[in-house]
Amino acid sequence: MDQLNHLMEGFAGALTLANLMWVLIGALLGTAVGVLPGLGSSMAVALLLPVTFSLDPTAAFIMFAGIYFGGMFGDSTAGILLNTPGASSAIATTFEGHKMAKSGQAARALATAAMGAFIGGLIATTLVVFFAPSLVKLATAFGPAEYFALAIFAFVAISSVVSESIIKGLSALAIGLVLALIGVDGISGTVRYTSGLPQLFDGLSIVVITVGLLALGEVLHVASRVHRDPSAMRIPTSGRIRLSGADFRKALPAWLRGTAFGLPFGVIPAGGAEIPTFLAYGTEKRLAAKRKDPEFGTTGSINGVAAPEAAGNATAGMAMGALLALGLPVSATAALMIAAFQQYGMQPGPLLFERSGDMVWTLLASLFVGLVMLLIINMQFAGLWAKLLLVPRHYLYAGITVLSMLGVYAVSSSLIDLWFLLAIGLLGFMMRRYHFPVAPVLIAVILGPLAETSLRRALTVSEGSLAYLVSSPATIIMYLLLTAAVVLTMVKHAASRRRLRAEAQVLQDS
């Protein structure tokens, strides 16, 4: 009841005309920056951080609430429309979302993503309000062995699920791990695979790899098919702008499943929302295969958009709780938020609720207000964003290329990153040409450093004993689930091959 009373007092502070205006401005600015390819929610916070320094602390953090979730809402928009997600946490949404856009369902996909972001963020923020003191127990339950098991689970599960061929999935995973090894070893300080280039000491930027594989690779792939397949340059824009009752009923279980994936990762410093979004996508893909959903992987399924989007925003909502209650930044965006708190002489953590309770509860209340505002804004703008697809294809794909280059250059101001972007784009084109899945490359690049560091720390703690890697219930459960998932996938692929051979034999006999 104490939390509820504090929250009501927070709403009293947040629901003033001035504070509502700051939430709205933050939501609009965050969404606008998040929509731009290659920038995303963390860049939205970074770019708009100086804007808030002239405001009083309460107004500044209320505006940040809008920016924080606005960037998350905007991240998936460019991915759905242009196959260029604003941030790595929106990659999984892109797979089915862009297929929906290409089949004339862009506004429907955007509305599904907006509702998923709202549901995931709402449930997470509600849990933060009532269970913030309990977050520390979940955060401390994971050690290096658990992190390594988690990374391996994500690697193999995604590689086996997103590809029709396990060999191709694992090959794509290997490509991603090779890219992840470039740079300075975080533990020993050894320089690896840089060819003597100082620009590679920090490794390849995830922005370069994401934009190159998804955006530039798609542009090259589409350009290569123009004369053989003129329809490749045409994306229809017809279709419903609103979600029907049937759509809502179909997507609701996926939203809830995605939220369940995202909640724990909001307090586990495992790199942000990438793991839960990919796991949520993989789960929906398996369920779609089980129920023989003809839309998934072809024209695009709203479940494949709903689950990852809810997972990403549930993680973001819980990350705000971990930041406020524990002072624990579990993502780049949360780390930037710590800088904002420190600018006003405040340190997130358990004492923040005692020393600045009025401001904190007003901020939490403004998160709810911001989510409602963003839902209304994005549901109304779904049709407007979809009209980007009315731009002639040659102009649109040229624009994607320019925005991709500008986005990458804006992050590092390095010309060599543009050459790496071109090389990664060519890699993405070749992978599409020979039907290799892109998702395992991305998940390997994102989680490769975490897996390597966790393995080496685990072996250091155990003095080289591999038994330490399976010494806790959490690791045993994850490895058992992984083994079961791989066996089921292999059985399914074998059955599919036998069915195809049988059909081919029937056709030959006839």
Short mmCIF file of C-alpha atoms in Angstrom, two decimals:
data_model
loop_
_atom_site.label_atom_id
_atom_site.label_comp_id
_atom_site.label_asym_id
_atom_site.label_seq_id
_atom_site.Cartn_x
_atom_site.Cartn_y
_atom_site.Cartn_z
CA MET A 1 0.00 0.00 0.00
CA ASP A 2 2.92 2.35 0.65
CA GLN A 3 4.04 2.01 -2.96
CA LEU A 4 0.51 2.72 -4.18
CA ASN A 5 0.27 5.86 -2.03
CA HIS A 6 3.66 7.05 -3.27
CA LEU A 7 2.61 6.38 -6.88
CA MET A 8 -0.60 8.42 -6.44
CA GLU A 9 1.50 11.29 -5.11
CA GLY A 10 3.74 10.85 -8.15
CA PHE A 11 0.75 11.11 -10.48
CA ALA A 12 -0.29 14.31 -8.71
CA GLY A 13 3.09 15.76 -9.62
CA ALA A 14 3.21 14.31 -13.15
CA LEU A 15 -0.30 15.29 -14.25
CA THR A 16 0.32 19.03 -14.27
CA LEU A 17 0.07 20.90 -17.56
CA ALA A 18 3.78 21.76 -17.62
CA ASN A 19 4.91 18.20 -16.87
CA LEU A 20 2.51 16.70 -19.40
CA MET A 21 4.04 19.04 -21.99
CA TRP A 22 7.57 17.81 -21.13
CA VAL A 23 6.47 14.17 -21.43
CA LEU A 24 4.89 14.90 -24.82
CA ILE A 25 7.96 16.76 -26.10
CA GLY A 26 10.23 13.94 -24.92
CA ALA A 27 8.02 11.29 -26.52
CA LEU A 28 7.94 13.09 -29.87
CA LEU A 29 11.69 13.80 -29.89
CA GLY A 30 12.61 10.28 -28.79
CA THR A 31 10.39 8.70 -31.43
CA ALA A 32 11.70 11.00 -34.16
CA VAL A 33 15.35 10.16 -33.42
CA GLY A 34 14.58 6.48 -32.87
CA VAL A 35 13.01 6.23 -36.32
CA LEU A 36 16.22 7.33 -38.06
CA PRO A 37 18.21 4.28 -39.29
CA GLY A 38 21.43 3.64 -37.39
CA LEU A 39 20.65 6.00 -34.50
CA GLY A 40 18.10 4.45 -32.15
CA SER A 41 16.98 4.99 -28.57
CA SER A 42 20.43 5.24 -26.96
CA MET A 43 21.44 7.86 -29.51
CA ALA A 44 18.17 9.71 -28.81
CA VAL A 45 19.08 9.95 -25.13
CA ALA A 46 22.67 10.94 -25.94
CA LEU A 47 21.69 13.65 -28.42
CA LEU A 48 18.94 15.11 -26.25
CA LEU A 49 20.80 14.92 -22.92
CA PRO A 50 22.17 18.49 -23.18
CA VAL A 51 18.67 19.81 -23.92
CA THR A 52 17.50 18.90 -20.40
CA PHE A 53 20.32 20.56 -18.47
CA SER A 54 18.53 23.91 -18.35
CA LEU A 55 15.44 22.35 -16.73
CA ASP A 56 14.78 21.64 -13.07
CA PRO A 57 15.43 17.99 -12.10
CA THR A 58 11.79 16.88 -12.02
CA ALA A 59 10.98 18.37 -15.45
CA ALA A 60 14.23 17.00 -16.89
CA PHE A 61 13.58 13.43 -15.79
CA ILE A 62 9.95 13.57 -16.84
CA MET A 63 11.14 14.63 -20.29
CA PHE A 64 13.66 11.78 -20.21
CA ALA A 65 10.85 9.34 -19.46
CA GLY A 66 9.28 10.33 -22.77
CA ILE A 67 12.62 10.20 -24.61
CA TYR A 68 13.49 6.81 -23.08
CA PHE A 69 10.35 5.01 -24.18
CA GLY A 70 9.87 7.17 -27.28
CA GLY A 71 13.21 5.96 -28.63
CA MET A 72 12.15 2.36 -27.94
CA PHE A 73 8.89 2.88 -29.84
CA GLY A 74 10.77 4.48 -32.73
CA ASP A 75 13.51 1.84 -32.98
CA SER A 76 11.28 -0.69 -34.73
CA THR A 77 9.63 1.73 -37.18
CA ALA A 78 12.57 2.01 -39.59
CA GLY A 79 13.17 -1.73 -39.24
CA ILE A 80 9.60 -2.60 -40.23
CA LEU A 81 9.42 -0.12 -43.10
CA LEU A 82 13.00 -0.08 -44.40
CA ASN A 83 14.58 -3.23 -42.92
CA THR A 84 16.93 -0.93 -40.99
CA PRO A 85 16.23 -1.18 -37.24
CA GLY A 86 17.08 1.87 -35.18
CA ALA A 87 18.85 -0.29 -32.57
CA SER A 88 20.01 -3.87 -32.13
CA SER A 89 17.10 -4.53 -29.75
CA ALA A 90 14.70 -4.04 -32.70
CA ILE A 91 16.45 -6.54 -35.02
CA ALA A 92 14.16 -9.46 -34.15
CA THR A 93 11.06 -7.32 -34.81
CA THR A 94 12.42 -6.53 -38.25
CA PHE A 95 12.38 -10.12 -39.56
CA GLU A 96 8.59 -10.51 -39.71
CA GLY A 97 7.79 -6.79 -39.63
CA HIS A 98 9.52 -6.02 -42.92
CA LYS A 99 7.89 -9.03 -44.55
CA MET A 100 4.53 -7.62 -43.48
CA ALA A 101 5.48 -4.24 -44.95
CA LYS A 102 6.47 -5.85 -48.26
CA SER A 103 3.13 -7.67 -48.40
CA GLY A 104 1.12 -4.47 -47.90
CA GLN A 105 0.63 -4.66 -44.13
CA ALA A 106 3.03 -1.94 -42.97
CA ALA A 107 0.48 -0.02 -40.89
CA ARG A 108 -0.77 -3.26 -39.31
CA ALA A 109 2.79 -4.23 -38.37
CA LEU A 110 3.47 -0.78 -36.90
CA ALA A 111 0.25 -0.88 -34.88
CA THR A 112 1.17 -4.37 -33.59
CA ALA A 113 4.61 -3.11 -32.57
CA ALA A 114 3.16 -0.03 -30.84
CA MET A 115 0.67 -2.11 -28.85
CA GLY A 116 3.38 -4.65 -27.97
CA ALA A 117 5.68 -1.88 -26.78
CA PHE A 118 2.86 -0.47 -24.66
CA ILE A 119 1.92 -3.81 -23.06
CA GLY A 120 5.52 -4.82 -22.36
CA GLY A 121 6.42 -1.42 -20.94
CA LEU A 122 3.22 -1.17 -18.88
CA ILE A 123 3.62 -4.56 -17.19
CA ALA A 124 7.32 -3.94 -16.52
CA THR A 125 6.76 -0.47 -15.06
CA THR A 126 3.96 -1.79 -12.85
CA LEU A 127 6.27 -4.50 -11.49
CA VAL A 128 9.00 -1.91 -10.89
CA VAL A 129 6.61 0.13 -8.76
CA PHE A 130 5.62 -2.77 -6.53
CA PHE A 131 8.72 -4.98 -6.51
CA ALA A 132 11.73 -2.68 -6.85
CA PRO A 133 13.27 -3.86 -3.52
CA SER A 134 13.19 -7.48 -4.73
CA LEU A 135 15.13 -6.77 -7.92
CA VAL A 136 18.50 -7.12 -6.21
CA LYS A 137 17.93 -10.84 -5.53
CA LEU A 138 17.38 -11.58 -9.22
CA ALA A 139 20.34 -9.45 -10.27
CA THR A 140 22.75 -11.30 -7.98
CA ALA A 141 21.59 -14.81 -8.91
CA PHE A 142 23.69 -14.92 -12.10
CA GLY A 143 27.42 -15.66 -12.07
CA PRO A 144 29.85 -16.25 -14.96
CA ALA A 145 28.70 -19.87 -15.48
CA GLU A 146 25.08 -18.74 -15.78
CA TYR A 147 25.97 -15.97 -18.23
CA PHE A 148 27.94 -18.41 -20.37
CA ALA A 149 25.05 -20.92 -20.37
CA LEU A 150 22.67 -18.12 -21.30
CA ALA A 151 24.85 -17.05 -24.24
CA ILE A 152 25.25 -20.63 -25.50
CA PHE A 153 21.50 -21.16 -25.19
CA ALA A 154 20.84 -18.04 -27.28
CA PHE A 155 23.52 -19.00 -29.85
CA VAL A 156 22.33 -22.51 -30.59
CA ALA A 157 18.61 -21.89 -30.14
CA ILE A 158 18.59 -19.00 -32.60
CA SER A 159 20.92 -20.72 -35.10
CA SER A 160 18.79 -23.87 -35.20
CA VAL A 161 15.44 -22.09 -35.27
CA VAL A 162 15.82 -19.28 -37.82
CA SER A 163 17.34 -21.39 -40.61
CA GLU A 164 15.94 -24.33 -42.52
CA SER A 165 19.45 -25.79 -42.39
CA ILE A 166 21.20 -26.19 -39.03
CA ILE A 167 24.55 -26.24 -40.88
CA LYS A 168 23.87 -22.86 -42.45
CA GLY A 169 22.64 -21.49 -39.13
CA LEU A 170 25.79 -22.59 -37.31
CA SER A 171 27.96 -21.30 -40.17
CA ALA A 172 26.33 -17.89 -39.86
CA LEU A 173 26.94 -18.07 -36.10
CA ALA A 174 30.63 -18.77 -36.75
CA ILE A 175 30.85 -15.69 -39.00
CA GLY A 176 29.42 -13.57 -36.22
CA LEU A 177 31.83 -14.98 -33.64
CA VAL A 178 34.79 -14.22 -35.92
CA LEU A 179 33.61 -10.61 -36.23
CA ALA A 180 33.14 -10.43 -32.45
CA LEU A 181 36.77 -11.47 -31.82
CA ILE A 182 38.19 -8.47 -33.67
CA GLY A 183 39.78 -5.89 -31.38
CA VAL A 184 41.48 -5.79 -27.99
CA ASP A 185 40.84 -8.75 -25.69
CA GLY A 186 38.99 -7.29 -22.70
CA ILE A 187 40.71 -9.53 -20.13
CA SER A 188 44.33 -9.80 -21.28
CA GLY A 189 44.58 -6.61 -23.36
CA THR A 190 45.94 -8.54 -26.36
CA VAL A 191 45.22 -7.10 -29.82
CA ARG A 192 43.49 -9.67 -32.05
CA TYR A 193 42.72 -9.84 -35.79
CA THR A 194 43.11 -6.11 -36.44
CA SER A 195 45.68 -6.35 -39.27
CA GLY A 196 47.55 -3.56 -37.51
CA LEU A 197 44.71 -1.04 -37.96
CA PRO A 198 44.30 1.13 -34.84
CA GLN A 199 40.70 1.82 -35.88
CA LEU A 200 39.90 -1.85 -35.17
CA PHE A 201 41.27 -1.87 -31.61
CA ASP A 202 37.75 -1.27 -30.27
CA GLY A 203 36.33 -3.91 -32.60
CA LEU A 204 33.68 -3.50 -35.28
CA SER A 205 30.80 -1.33 -34.11
CA ILE A 206 27.49 -3.12 -33.70
CA VAL A 207 25.94 -0.20 -35.61
CA VAL A 208 28.22 -0.89 -38.60
CA ILE A 209 27.43 -4.61 -38.56
CA THR A 210 23.68 -4.19 -38.06
CA VAL A 211 23.25 -1.48 -40.69
CA GLY A 212 25.57 -3.26 -43.13
CA LEU A 213 23.94 -6.69 -42.87
CA LEU A 214 20.33 -5.53 -42.72
CA ALA A 215 20.14 -2.24 -44.60
CA LEU A 216 22.97 -2.21 -47.15
CA GLY A 217 22.73 -5.97 -47.68
CA GLU A 218 19.02 -5.60 -48.44
CA VAL A 219 19.64 -2.69 -50.82
CA LEU A 220 22.24 -4.70 -52.79
CA HIS A 221 20.01 -7.78 -52.79
CA VAL A 222 17.01 -5.83 -54.12
CA ALA A 223 19.16 -4.03 -56.72
CA SER A 224 20.50 -7.36 -57.98
CA ARG A 225 16.96 -8.61 -58.65
CA VAL A 226 15.49 -5.55 -60.36
CA HIS A 227 15.69 -6.84 -63.92
CA ARG A 228 14.92 -10.48 -63.05
CA ASP A 229 12.10 -9.60 -60.63
CA PRO A 230 10.68 -6.08 -61.18
CA SER A 231 8.28 -6.61 -58.24
CA ALA A 232 11.28 -6.55 -55.91
CA MET A 233 11.27 -2.77 -56.18
CA ARG A 234 7.55 -2.44 -55.44
CA ILE A 235 6.17 -2.54 -51.92
CA PRO A 236 2.36 -2.30 -51.70
CA THR A 237 0.86 0.05 -49.14
CA SER A 238 -2.69 -1.25 -48.97
CA GLY A 239 -3.97 -2.97 -45.87
CA ARG A 240 -5.58 -2.21 -42.53
CA ILE A 241 -4.27 0.62 -40.41
CA ARG A 242 -6.01 -0.57 -37.26
CA LEU A 243 -5.73 -3.88 -35.47
CA SER A 244 -8.95 -5.83 -35.73
CA GLY A 245 -10.40 -7.78 -32.82
CA ALA A 246 -9.11 -11.00 -34.41
CA ASP A 247 -5.63 -9.51 -34.73
CA PHE A 248 -5.68 -8.45 -31.08
CA ARG A 249 -6.79 -11.89 -29.89
CA LYS A 250 -4.12 -13.55 -32.03
CA ALA A 251 -1.33 -11.24 -30.87
CA LEU A 252 -2.25 -11.06 -27.16
CA PRO A 253 -0.60 -14.40 -26.18
CA ALA A 254 2.51 -13.38 -28.14
CA TRP A 255 2.64 -10.01 -26.35
CA LEU A 256 2.41 -11.77 -22.98
CA ARG A 257 5.01 -14.40 -23.92
CA GLY A 258 7.37 -11.69 -25.12
CA THR A 259 6.84 -9.70 -21.91
CA ALA A 260 7.66 -12.81 -19.86
CA PHE A 261 10.95 -13.16 -21.77
CA GLY A 262 11.84 -9.50 -21.32
CA LEU A 263 11.14 -8.96 -17.63
CA PRO A 264 14.07 -10.93 -16.12
CA PHE A 265 16.59 -9.43 -18.54
CA GLY A 266 15.79 -5.93 -17.34
CA VAL A 267 17.81 -6.58 -14.18
CA ILE A 268 20.47 -8.93 -15.59
CA PRO A 269 23.44 -7.04 -17.10
CA ALA A 270 23.59 -9.20 -20.23
CA GLY A 271 23.85 -6.42 -22.80
CA GLY A 272 20.29 -5.11 -23.06
CA ALA A 273 17.20 -6.39 -24.84
CA GLU A 274 18.86 -8.41 -27.61
CA ILE A 275 18.69 -11.84 -25.90
CA PRO A 276 15.00 -11.72 -24.88
CA THR A 277 13.88 -10.33 -28.25
CA PHE A 278 15.65 -13.12 -30.14
CA LEU A 279 14.40 -15.77 -27.72
CA ALA A 280 10.86 -14.41 -28.05
CA TYR A 281 11.15 -14.46 -31.85
CA GLY A 282 12.52 -18.01 -31.81
CA THR A 283 9.65 -19.17 -29.61
CA GLU A 284 7.06 -17.67 -31.96
CA LYS A 285 8.78 -19.29 -34.94
CA ARG A 286 8.65 -22.71 -33.26
CA LEU A 287 5.00 -22.24 -32.33
CA ALA A 288 4.18 -21.10 -35.87
CA ALA A 289 5.85 -24.22 -37.30
CA LYS A 290 3.90 -26.41 -34.88
CA ARG A 291 0.54 -24.89 -35.89
CA LYS A 292 1.61 -24.65 -39.58
CA ASP A 293 1.13 -20.87 -39.79
CA PRO A 294 1.48 -20.03 -43.52
CA GLU A 295 2.24 -16.33 -42.82
CA PHE A 296 5.34 -16.77 -40.68
CA GLY A 297 8.43 -16.32 -42.85
CA THR A 298 6.46 -15.54 -46.01
CA THR A 299 4.05 -12.58 -45.86
CA GLY A 300 4.90 -11.88 -42.23
CA SER A 301 3.11 -12.79 -39.01
CA ILE A 302 1.93 -10.31 -36.40
CA ASN A 303 3.06 -12.76 -33.68
CA GLY A 304 6.61 -12.43 -35.00
CA VAL A 305 6.33 -8.66 -34.46
CA ALA A 306 4.32 -8.71 -31.24
CA ALA A 307 6.55 -10.94 -29.09
CA PRO A 308 9.98 -9.31 -29.74
CA GLU A 309 8.56 -5.80 -29.38
CA ALA A 310 6.90 -6.62 -26.06
CA ALA A 311 10.11 -8.34 -24.89
CA GLY A 312 12.26 -5.32 -25.77
CA ASN A 313 10.08 -2.82 -23.97
CA ALA A 314 9.55 -5.07 -20.95
CA THR A 315 13.34 -5.22 -20.66
CA ALA A 316 13.53 -1.42 -20.99
CA GLY A 317 10.90 -0.92 -18.29
CA MET A 318 12.61 -3.28 -15.84
CA ALA A 319 15.97 -1.71 -16.69
CA MET A 320 14.63 1.59 -15.42
CA GLY A 321 13.71 -0.15 -12.16
CA ALA A 322 17.19 -1.71 -11.89
CA LEU A 323 18.71 1.71 -12.54
CA LEU A 324 16.65 3.50 -9.90
CA ALA A 325 16.63 0.79 -7.20
CA LEU A 326 20.11 -0.66 -7.64
CA GLY A 327 22.09 1.90 -9.61
CA LEU A 328 22.72 -0.94 -12.08
CA PRO A 329 22.87 0.07 -15.78
CA VAL A 330 22.06 -3.02 -17.84
CA SER A 331 22.15 -1.29 -21.25
CA ALA A 332 23.82 1.61 -23.04
CA THR A 333 20.67 3.72 -22.68
CA ALA A 334 20.51 3.07 -18.94
CA ALA A 335 24.19 4.02 -18.61
CA LEU A 336 23.43 7.36 -20.26
CA MET A 337 20.59 7.86 -17.80
CA ILE A 338 23.08 7.51 -14.92
CA ALA A 339 25.03 10.41 -16.44
CA ALA A 340 21.82 12.44 -16.40
CA PHE A 341 21.24 11.68 -12.71
CA GLN A 342 24.82 12.55 -11.82
CA GLN A 343 24.49 15.85 -13.67
CA TYR A 344 21.98 16.83 -10.99
CA GLY A 345 24.10 15.49 -8.14
CA MET A 346 22.05 12.31 -7.61
CA GLN A 347 23.31 8.72 -7.53
CA PRO A 348 20.80 5.99 -8.46
CA GLY A 349 20.58 3.22 -5.90
CA PRO A 350 18.69 2.20 -2.75
CA LEU A 351 19.19 5.58 -1.10
CA LEU A 352 17.70 7.47 -4.05
CA PHE A 353 14.15 6.63 -2.93
CA GLU A 354 14.90 8.08 0.53
CA ARG A 355 16.78 11.20 -0.54
CA SER A 356 14.78 12.14 -3.67
CA GLY A 357 11.57 10.18 -3.20
CA ASP A 358 9.22 12.89 -4.56
CA MET A 359 11.18 13.18 -7.80
CA VAL A 360 11.55 9.39 -8.23
CA TRP A 361 7.86 8.65 -7.79
CA THR A 362 6.93 11.49 -10.13
CA LEU A 363 9.33 9.98 -12.67
CA LEU A 364 7.75 6.52 -12.29
CA ALA A 365 4.28 8.02 -12.70
CA SER A 366 5.44 9.86 -15.80
CA LEU A 367 6.56 6.55 -17.31
CA PHE A 368 2.93 5.42 -17.26
CA VAL A 369 1.81 8.74 -18.74
CA GLY A 370 4.49 8.54 -21.43
CA LEU A 371 3.48 5.00 -22.42
CA VAL A 372 -0.16 6.06 -22.89
CA MET A 373 0.89 9.11 -24.91
CA LEU A 374 3.20 7.05 -27.09
CA LEU A 375 0.52 4.45 -27.75
CA ILE A 376 -1.91 7.14 -28.90
CA ILE A 377 0.74 8.90 -31.01
CA ASN A 378 2.09 5.77 -32.67
CA MET A 379 -1.31 4.21 -33.36
CA GLN A 380 -2.31 7.46 -35.07
CA PHE A 381 0.98 7.74 -36.95
CA ALA A 382 1.04 4.11 -38.16
CA GLY A 383 -0.66 5.01 -41.42
CA LEU A 384 1.49 8.13 -41.82
CA TRP A 385 4.76 6.24 -41.34
CA ALA A 386 3.53 3.57 -43.78
CA LYS A 387 3.24 6.26 -46.48
CA LEU A 388 7.04 6.33 -46.61
CA LEU A 389 6.58 3.28 -48.81
CA LEU A 390 4.83 5.44 -51.42
CA VAL A 391 8.21 6.98 -52.23
CA PRO A 392 9.44 5.49 -55.55
CA ARG A 393 11.63 2.48 -54.88
CA HIS A 394 14.79 3.82 -56.50
CA TYR A 395 14.54 7.00 -54.41
CA LEU A 396 13.67 5.09 -51.24
CA TYR A 397 16.54 2.61 -51.46
CA ALA A 398 18.95 5.39 -52.40
CA GLY A 399 17.69 7.25 -49.33
CA ILE A 400 18.22 4.16 -47.16
CA THR A 401 21.80 3.97 -48.38
CA VAL A 402 22.46 7.64 -47.65
CA LEU A 403 20.82 7.46 -44.20
CA SER A 404 22.77 4.31 -43.40
CA MET A 405 26.05 6.01 -44.29
CA LEU A 406 25.14 9.14 -42.34
CA GLY A 407 23.99 7.11 -39.32
CA VAL A 408 27.24 5.14 -39.20
CA TYR A 409 29.37 8.25 -39.71
CA ALA A 410 27.44 10.14 -37.00
CA VAL A 411 28.31 7.48 -34.42
CA SER A 412 32.09 7.52 -34.88
CA SER A 413 32.99 10.25 -37.40
CA SER A 414 35.33 7.69 -38.99
CA LEU A 415 35.65 7.21 -42.73
CA ILE A 416 37.07 3.72 -42.29
CA ASP A 417 33.76 2.68 -40.71
CA LEU A 418 32.10 3.48 -44.05
CA TRP A 419 34.46 1.03 -45.80
CA PHE A 420 33.67 -1.59 -43.19
CA LEU A 421 29.98 -0.84 -43.73
CA LEU A 422 30.39 -1.55 -47.45
CA ALA A 423 32.26 -4.80 -46.75
CA ILE A 424 29.61 -5.97 -44.26
CA GLY A 425 26.91 -4.97 -46.76
CA LEU A 426 28.52 -7.20 -49.40
CA LEU A 427 28.62 -10.01 -46.83
CA GLY A 428 24.92 -9.48 -46.16
CA PHE A 429 24.20 -9.59 -49.89
CA MET A 430 26.10 -12.88 -50.32
CA MET A 431 24.30 -14.40 -47.33
CA ARG A 432 20.94 -13.53 -48.86
CA ARG A 433 22.09 -14.80 -52.25
CA TYR A 434 22.97 -18.23 -50.84
CA HIS A 435 20.17 -18.34 -48.24
CA PHE A 436 22.22 -18.05 -45.06
CA PRO A 437 20.29 -16.58 -42.11
CA VAL A 438 21.41 -13.16 -40.86
CA ALA A 439 20.10 -13.44 -37.28
CA PRO A 440 22.83 -15.82 -35.99
CA VAL A 441 25.54 -13.39 -37.15
CA LEU A 442 23.94 -10.56 -35.22
CA ILE A 443 23.32 -12.54 -32.03
CA ALA A 444 26.92 -13.83 -32.13
CA VAL A 445 28.34 -10.32 -32.50
CA ILE A 446 26.19 -9.02 -29.66
CA LEU A 447 26.71 -11.90 -27.21
CA GLY A 448 30.14 -13.17 -28.32
CA PRO A 449 32.10 -10.91 -25.94
CA LEU A 450 29.77 -11.80 -23.06
CA ALA A 451 30.20 -15.54 -23.73
CA GLU A 452 33.99 -15.31 -23.99
CA THR A 453 34.42 -13.18 -20.87
CA SER A 454 32.01 -15.33 -18.83
CA LEU A 455 33.75 -18.57 -19.88
CA ARG A 456 37.19 -17.29 -18.98
CA ARG A 457 36.03 -15.91 -15.64
CA ALA A 458 34.23 -19.17 -14.84
CA LEU A 459 37.36 -21.19 -15.61
CA THR A 460 39.47 -18.78 -13.56
CA VAL A 461 37.17 -19.09 -10.55
CA SER A 462 37.09 -22.91 -10.83
CA GLU A 463 40.83 -23.20 -11.57
CA GLY A 464 40.11 -24.79 -14.95
CA SER A 465 37.36 -27.20 -13.89
CA LEU A 466 34.67 -27.57 -16.60
CA ALA A 467 32.28 -29.02 -14.00
CA TYR A 468 31.78 -25.48 -12.68
CA LEU A 469 29.92 -24.64 -15.90
CA VAL A 470 27.10 -27.01 -14.91
CA SER A 471 27.24 -26.60 -11.15
CA SER A 472 24.00 -24.66 -10.58
CA PRO A 473 20.32 -25.45 -11.21
CA ALA A 474 20.03 -22.52 -13.63
CA THR A 475 22.84 -23.80 -15.89
CA ILE A 476 21.56 -27.39 -15.82
CA ILE A 477 18.03 -26.27 -16.77
CA MET A 478 19.32 -24.11 -19.64
CA TYR A 479 21.51 -26.88 -21.07
CA LEU A 480 18.66 -29.42 -20.80
CA LEU A 481 16.27 -27.04 -22.56
CA LEU A 482 18.91 -26.39 -25.22
CA THR A 483 19.47 -30.10 -25.84
CA ALA A 484 15.73 -30.70 -26.12
CA ALA A 485 15.31 -27.77 -28.53
CA VAL A 486 18.15 -28.97 -30.78
CA VAL A 487 16.87 -32.57 -30.85
CA LEU A 488 13.34 -31.45 -31.68
CA THR A 489 14.63 -29.16 -34.42
CA MET A 490 16.74 -31.95 -35.95
CA VAL A 491 13.76 -34.31 -35.87
CA LYS A 492 11.58 -31.68 -37.51
CA HIS A 493 14.14 -30.99 -40.25
CA ALA A 494 14.61 -34.73 -40.89
CA ALA A 495 10.84 -35.23 -41.16
CA SER A 496 10.60 -32.27 -43.53
CA ARG A 497 13.35 -33.70 -45.77
CA ARG A 498 11.67 -37.13 -45.82
CA ARG A 499 8.36 -35.53 -46.78
CA LEU A 500 9.98 -33.56 -49.60
CA ARG A 501 11.72 -36.69 -50.92
CA ALA A 502 8.44 -38.60 -50.78
CA GLU A 503 6.64 -35.84 -52.68
CA ALA A 504 9.41 -35.75 -55.28
CA GLN A 505 9.19 -39.54 -55.69
CA VAL A 506 5.40 -39.34 -56.18
CA LEU A 507 5.88 -36.69 -58.86
CA GLN A 508 8.50 -38.83 -60.64
CA ASP A 509 6.26 -41.90 -60.55
CA SER A 510 3.34 -39.94 -61.97
#
